XYZ file of C-alpha atoms in Angstrom:
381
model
C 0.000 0.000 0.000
C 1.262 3.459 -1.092
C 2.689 5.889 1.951
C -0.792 8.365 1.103
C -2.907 5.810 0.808
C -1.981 4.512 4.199
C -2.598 7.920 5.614
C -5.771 8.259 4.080
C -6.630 4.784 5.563
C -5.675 5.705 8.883
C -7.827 9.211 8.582
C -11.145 7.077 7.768
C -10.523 4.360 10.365
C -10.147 7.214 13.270
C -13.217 9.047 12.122
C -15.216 5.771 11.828
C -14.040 4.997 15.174
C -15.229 8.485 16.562
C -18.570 8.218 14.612
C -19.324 4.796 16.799
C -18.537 6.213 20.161
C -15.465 4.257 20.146
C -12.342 6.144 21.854
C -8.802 6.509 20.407
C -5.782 5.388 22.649
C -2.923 6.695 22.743
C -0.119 6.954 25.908
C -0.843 10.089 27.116
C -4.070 10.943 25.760
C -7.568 11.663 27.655
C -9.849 9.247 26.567
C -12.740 10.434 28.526
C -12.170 14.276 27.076
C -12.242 12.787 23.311
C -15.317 10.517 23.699
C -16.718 13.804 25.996
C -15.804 16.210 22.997
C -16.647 13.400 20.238
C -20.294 13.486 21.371
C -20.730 17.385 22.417
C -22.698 19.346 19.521
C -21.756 23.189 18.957
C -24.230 24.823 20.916
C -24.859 22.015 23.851
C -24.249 22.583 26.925
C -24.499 20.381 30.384
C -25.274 21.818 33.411
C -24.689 18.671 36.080
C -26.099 19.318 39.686
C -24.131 17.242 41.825
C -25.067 15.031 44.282
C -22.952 16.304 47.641
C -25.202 15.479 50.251
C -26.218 18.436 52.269
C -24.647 21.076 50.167
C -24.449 22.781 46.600
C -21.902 21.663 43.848
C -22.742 22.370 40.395
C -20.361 21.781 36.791
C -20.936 23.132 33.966
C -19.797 22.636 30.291
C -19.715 23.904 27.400
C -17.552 23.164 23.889
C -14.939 21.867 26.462
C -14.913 24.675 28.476
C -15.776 24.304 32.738
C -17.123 25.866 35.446
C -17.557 24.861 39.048
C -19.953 27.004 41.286
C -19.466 26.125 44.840
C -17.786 22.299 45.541
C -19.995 20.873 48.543
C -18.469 20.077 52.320
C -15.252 19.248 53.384
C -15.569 15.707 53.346
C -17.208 16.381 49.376
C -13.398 17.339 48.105
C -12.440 13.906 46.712
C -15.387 13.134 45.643
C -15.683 16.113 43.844
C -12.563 15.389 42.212
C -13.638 11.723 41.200
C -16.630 13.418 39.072
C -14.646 15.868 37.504
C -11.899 13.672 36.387
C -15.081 10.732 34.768
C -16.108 13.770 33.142
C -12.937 14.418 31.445
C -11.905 18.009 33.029
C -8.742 18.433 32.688
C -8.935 22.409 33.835
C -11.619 24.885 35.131
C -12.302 28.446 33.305
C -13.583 29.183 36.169
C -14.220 28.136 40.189
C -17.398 30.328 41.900
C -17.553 30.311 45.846
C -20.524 31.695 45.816
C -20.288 32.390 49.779
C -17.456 31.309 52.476
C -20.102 28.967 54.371
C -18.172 25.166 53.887
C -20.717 23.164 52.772
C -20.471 25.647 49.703
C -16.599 26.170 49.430
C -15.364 22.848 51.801
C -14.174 21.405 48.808
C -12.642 23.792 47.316
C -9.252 23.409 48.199
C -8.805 20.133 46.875
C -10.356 21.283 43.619
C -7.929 23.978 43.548
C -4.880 21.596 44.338
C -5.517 18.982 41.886
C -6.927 21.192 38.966
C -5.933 24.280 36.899
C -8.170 26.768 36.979
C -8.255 30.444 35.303
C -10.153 32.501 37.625
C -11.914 32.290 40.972
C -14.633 34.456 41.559
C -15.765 34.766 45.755
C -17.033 37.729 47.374
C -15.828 40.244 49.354
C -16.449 38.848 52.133
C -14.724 36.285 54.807
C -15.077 33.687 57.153
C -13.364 32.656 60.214
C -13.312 29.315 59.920
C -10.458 26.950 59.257
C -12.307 25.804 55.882
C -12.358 29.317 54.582
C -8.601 29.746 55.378
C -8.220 26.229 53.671
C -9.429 27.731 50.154
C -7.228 31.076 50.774
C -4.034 29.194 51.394
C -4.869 26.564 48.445
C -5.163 29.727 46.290
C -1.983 30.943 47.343
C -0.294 27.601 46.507
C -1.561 28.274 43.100
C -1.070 31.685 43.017
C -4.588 33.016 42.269
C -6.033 36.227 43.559
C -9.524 36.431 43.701
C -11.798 38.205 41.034
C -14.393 39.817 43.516
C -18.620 39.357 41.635
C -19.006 43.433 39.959
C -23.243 42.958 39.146
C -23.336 43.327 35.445
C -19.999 42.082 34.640
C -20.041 39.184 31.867
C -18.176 36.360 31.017
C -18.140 33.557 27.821
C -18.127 29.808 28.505
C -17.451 28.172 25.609
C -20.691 28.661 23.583
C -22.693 30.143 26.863
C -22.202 33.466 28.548
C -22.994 34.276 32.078
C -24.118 37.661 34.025
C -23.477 38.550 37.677
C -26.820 39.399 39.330
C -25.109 39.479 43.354
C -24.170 40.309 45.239
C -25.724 44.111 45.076
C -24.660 45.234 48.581
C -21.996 44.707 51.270
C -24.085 45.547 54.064
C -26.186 42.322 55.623
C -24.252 41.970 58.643
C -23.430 38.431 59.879
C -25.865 36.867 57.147
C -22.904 35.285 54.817
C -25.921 33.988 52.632
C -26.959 37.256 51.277
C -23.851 38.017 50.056
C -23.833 34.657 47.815
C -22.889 35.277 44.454
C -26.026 35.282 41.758
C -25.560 34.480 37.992
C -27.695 33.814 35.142
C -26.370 31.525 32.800
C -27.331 31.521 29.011
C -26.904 28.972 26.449
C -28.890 30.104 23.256
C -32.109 31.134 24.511
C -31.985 28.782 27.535
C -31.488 30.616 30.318
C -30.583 29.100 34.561
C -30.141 30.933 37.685
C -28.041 30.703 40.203
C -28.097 32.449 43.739
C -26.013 30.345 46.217
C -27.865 30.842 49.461
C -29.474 34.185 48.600
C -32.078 34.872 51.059
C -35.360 37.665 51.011
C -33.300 40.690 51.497
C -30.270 39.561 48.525
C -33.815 38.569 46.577
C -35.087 42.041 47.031
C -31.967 43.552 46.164
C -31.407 41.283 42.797
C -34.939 42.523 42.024
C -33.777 46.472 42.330
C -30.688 45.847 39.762
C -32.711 45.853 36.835
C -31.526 42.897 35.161
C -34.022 40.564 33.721
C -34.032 37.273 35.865
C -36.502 34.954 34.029
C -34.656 31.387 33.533
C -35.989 28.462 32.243
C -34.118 26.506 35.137
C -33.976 27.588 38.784
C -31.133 26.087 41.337
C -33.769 26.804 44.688
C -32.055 29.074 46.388
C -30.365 27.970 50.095
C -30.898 24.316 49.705
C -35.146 25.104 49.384
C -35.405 26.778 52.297
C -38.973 29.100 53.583
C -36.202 32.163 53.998
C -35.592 32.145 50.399
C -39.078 32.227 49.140
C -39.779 35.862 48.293
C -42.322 35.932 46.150
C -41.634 38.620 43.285
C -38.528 37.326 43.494
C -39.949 34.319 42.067
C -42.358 35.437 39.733
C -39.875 37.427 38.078
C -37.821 33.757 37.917
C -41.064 31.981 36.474
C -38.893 29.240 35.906
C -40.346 25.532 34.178
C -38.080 24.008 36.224
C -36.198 24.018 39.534
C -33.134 21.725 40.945
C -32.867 21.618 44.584
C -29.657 20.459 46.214
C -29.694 18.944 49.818
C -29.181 15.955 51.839
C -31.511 13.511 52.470
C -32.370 13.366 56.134
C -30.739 17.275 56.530
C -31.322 18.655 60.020
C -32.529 21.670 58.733
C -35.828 19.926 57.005
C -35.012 21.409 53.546
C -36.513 21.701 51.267
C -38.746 23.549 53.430
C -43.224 23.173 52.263
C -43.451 27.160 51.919
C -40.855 26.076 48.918
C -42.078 23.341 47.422
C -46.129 24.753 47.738
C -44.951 27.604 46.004
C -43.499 25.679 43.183
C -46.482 23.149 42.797
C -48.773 25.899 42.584
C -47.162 27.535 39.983
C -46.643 24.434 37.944
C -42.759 24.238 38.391
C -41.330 20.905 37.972
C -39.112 20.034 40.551
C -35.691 17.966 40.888
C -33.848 16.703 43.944
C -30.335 15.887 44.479
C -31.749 13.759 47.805
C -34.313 11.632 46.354
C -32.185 11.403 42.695
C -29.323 11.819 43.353
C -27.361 13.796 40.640
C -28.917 15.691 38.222
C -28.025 16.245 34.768
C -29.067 19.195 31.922
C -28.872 19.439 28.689
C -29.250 22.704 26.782
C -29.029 22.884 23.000
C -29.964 26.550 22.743
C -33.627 25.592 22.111
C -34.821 22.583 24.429
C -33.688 21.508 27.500
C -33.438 17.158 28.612
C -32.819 16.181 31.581
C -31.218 12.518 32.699
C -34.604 11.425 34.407
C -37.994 12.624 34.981
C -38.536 15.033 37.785
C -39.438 14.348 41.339
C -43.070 13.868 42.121
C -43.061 13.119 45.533
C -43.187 16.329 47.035
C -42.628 15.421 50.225
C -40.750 18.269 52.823
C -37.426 17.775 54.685
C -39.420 18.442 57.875
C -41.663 15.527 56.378
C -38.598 13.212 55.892
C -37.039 14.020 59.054
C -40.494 13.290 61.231
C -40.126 9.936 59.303
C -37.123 9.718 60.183
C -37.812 9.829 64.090
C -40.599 7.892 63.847
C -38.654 4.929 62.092
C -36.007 5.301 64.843
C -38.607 5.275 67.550
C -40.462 2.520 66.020
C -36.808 0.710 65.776
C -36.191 1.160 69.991
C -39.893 -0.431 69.899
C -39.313 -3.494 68.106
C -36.145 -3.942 69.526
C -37.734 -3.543 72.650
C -40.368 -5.976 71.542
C -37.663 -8.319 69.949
C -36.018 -8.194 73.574
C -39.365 -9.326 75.100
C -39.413 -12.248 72.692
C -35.857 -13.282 73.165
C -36.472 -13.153 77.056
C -34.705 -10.001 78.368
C -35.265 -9.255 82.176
C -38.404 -7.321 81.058
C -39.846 -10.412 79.832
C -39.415 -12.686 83.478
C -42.295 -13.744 85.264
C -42.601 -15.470 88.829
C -44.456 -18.985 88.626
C -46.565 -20.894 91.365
C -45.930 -24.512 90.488
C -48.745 -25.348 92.877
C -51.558 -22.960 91.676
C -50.480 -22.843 87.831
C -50.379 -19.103 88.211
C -47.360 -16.445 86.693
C -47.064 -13.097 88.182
C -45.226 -10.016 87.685
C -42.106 -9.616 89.727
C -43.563 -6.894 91.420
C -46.324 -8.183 92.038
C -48.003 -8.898 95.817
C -48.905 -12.450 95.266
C -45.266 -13.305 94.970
C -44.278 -12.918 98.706
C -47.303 -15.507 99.492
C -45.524 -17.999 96.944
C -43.637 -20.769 99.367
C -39.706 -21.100 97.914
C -40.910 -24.554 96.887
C -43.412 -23.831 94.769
C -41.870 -20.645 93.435
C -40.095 -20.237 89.821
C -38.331 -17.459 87.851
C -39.001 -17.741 84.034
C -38.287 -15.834 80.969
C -40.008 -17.966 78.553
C -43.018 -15.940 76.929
C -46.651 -14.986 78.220
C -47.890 -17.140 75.068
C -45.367 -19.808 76.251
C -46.556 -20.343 79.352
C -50.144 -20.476 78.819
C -49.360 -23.269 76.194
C -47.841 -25.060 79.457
C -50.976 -24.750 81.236
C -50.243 -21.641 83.315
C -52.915 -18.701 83.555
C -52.407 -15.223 84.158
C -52.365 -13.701 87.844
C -55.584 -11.509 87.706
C -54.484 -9.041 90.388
C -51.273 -7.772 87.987
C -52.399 -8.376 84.486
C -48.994 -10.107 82.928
């Protein structure tokens, strides 16, 4: 075979094998970034709501491009990691904090350690806590200053651009949520919002900016929480769809029923990182799929946690009742071998039992009565 026609050969077997999903080897190469880039059409992007427990951790992607806003808990780092690396990110555009609380930025550092990334964007605002200082000194290590959130301010992704939308002031106090950073993401005319933990007063305050918040896609803001359910706010969202990220179980009952009523009423369809675990989008400008259908159970966080006692109490019951069976000490009764009687250890009739006659059991009430014995009808065993 001539040396062109060789090369030729080789050009139609590698696009063949890219056509059928198949990757390429080579020492060195990223497999999962070619099959990832093989199968990405210009104008799709994937917005992937991770699954972090009780916490908020969302990638996006678009034409190869990433973004991270917010990387769940501490103990969410690695874990982190593992999904970025199956996805085939290699390097972050850019990393959002969108406030210093850590089961927003607790991974952080070990995103920052193990990838590249181009800019962080984190407000102006800090912490005192050794996961905040965690993130600072990882950014250090990397030598990366922060790019502070300037409302207005734009930046490309790939095919998408985003907007900053918040913070719009510096002056809520001790409330680190309402100085979360806000963005609105577009993708063609597909448009998702992002607020962090925003609560009424940051809602009020994005409202006042004059930027036009409608989004097909709303990430509930704080986890689903009642403090975050300001209604303009929300009308001026009128989103089709809303992702909410929290842990099943959470001790803080999100998503909270002021949040989900709201969102029923209005016909929203909801998705939930604690009953689905993660959640994928797909925008191709036009139409957006998801990777499963949404939610429909609506059940509350303050639902699921009263569940949640109940099963444990109803667990110490059966035990308890499992200990009765197995013949515990709350299961003993006294006998009278003379009179076929069993007693309570408490009760009176035992002290008239002669030592003879008298027997401690711990074989069961329906036991017993199979043996012939009746129930003392002064204590009721």
């Amino acid at each position: 075979m001539k040396k062109w026609n060789r090369h030729l050969y080789l050009c139609i077997l590698v696009a063949a094998l890219l056509l059928s999903g198949c990757s390429v080897s080579k020492e060195g190469a990223n497999t999962n970034g070619l099959e990832k880039m093989s199968r990405m059409t210009e104008g799709t992007m994937e917005v992937h709501f991770l699954d972090v427990g009780q916490g908020d951790c969302t990638l996006i992607e678009s034409q190869g491009h990433y973004m991270l806003i917010d990387a769940g808990n501490n103990d969410k780092g690695t874990l982190v990691q593992s999904y970025l690396e199956s996805q085939g990110v290699e390097k972050l555009d850019y990393l959002i904090g969108t406030h210093p609380d850590s089961d927003h930025i607790g991974g952080m550092d070990v995103i920052l350690t193990k990838f590249d990334v181009d800019t962080v964007i984190m407000p102006d605002v800090v912490n005192d806590t050794r996961t905040y200082d965690d993130v600072v000194q990882a950014m250090k290590y990397k030598n990366i200053q922060n790019t502070l959130p300037v409302v207005g301010e734009q930046y490309t992704l790939g095919d998408a651009v985003f907007t900053i939308i918040a913070p719009n002031n510096y002056d809520y106090g001790d409330n680190t949520n309402d100085y979360s950073v806000g963005l609105l993401l577009q993708n063609g005319n597909n448009r998702f919002l992002f607020t962090g933990d925003a609560e009424e007063q940051a809602e009020k305050d994005i409202l006042g900016n004059g930027i036009d918040i409608s989004a097909d896609v709303y990430k509930a803001a704080h986890h689903g929480s009642a403090t975050a359910v300001y209604e303009p706010f929300l009308k001026a969202v009128h989103p089709s769809y809303s992702v909410i990220s929290c842990g099943a179980g959470n001790s803080y009952g999100h998503p909270h029923a002021e949040t989900l009523n709201w969102m029923r009423a209005n016909g929203v369809q909801v998705f939930r990182t604690d009953e689905q675990g993660t959640i994928v989008a797909v925008s191709d400008g036009t139409k957006i799929t998801w990777n499963m259908s949404p939610d429909n159970s609506w059940m509350t966080g303050e639902q699921t946690k009263s569940d949640q006692e109940s099963l444990k109490s109803e667990e110490k019951t059966n035990k308890a009742g499992t200990a009765v069976e197995n013949g515990n000490s709350m299961t003993e009764y006294v006998l009278n071998n003379s009179t076929k009687k069993f007693h309570r250890p408490d009760c009176s009739s035992v002290e008239t039992i002669s030592e003879k006659n008298k027997e401690v059991t711990e074989k069961s009430r329906e036991e017993l009565i199979l043996e012939g014995y009746s129930p003392c009808a002064r204590c009721e065993p």
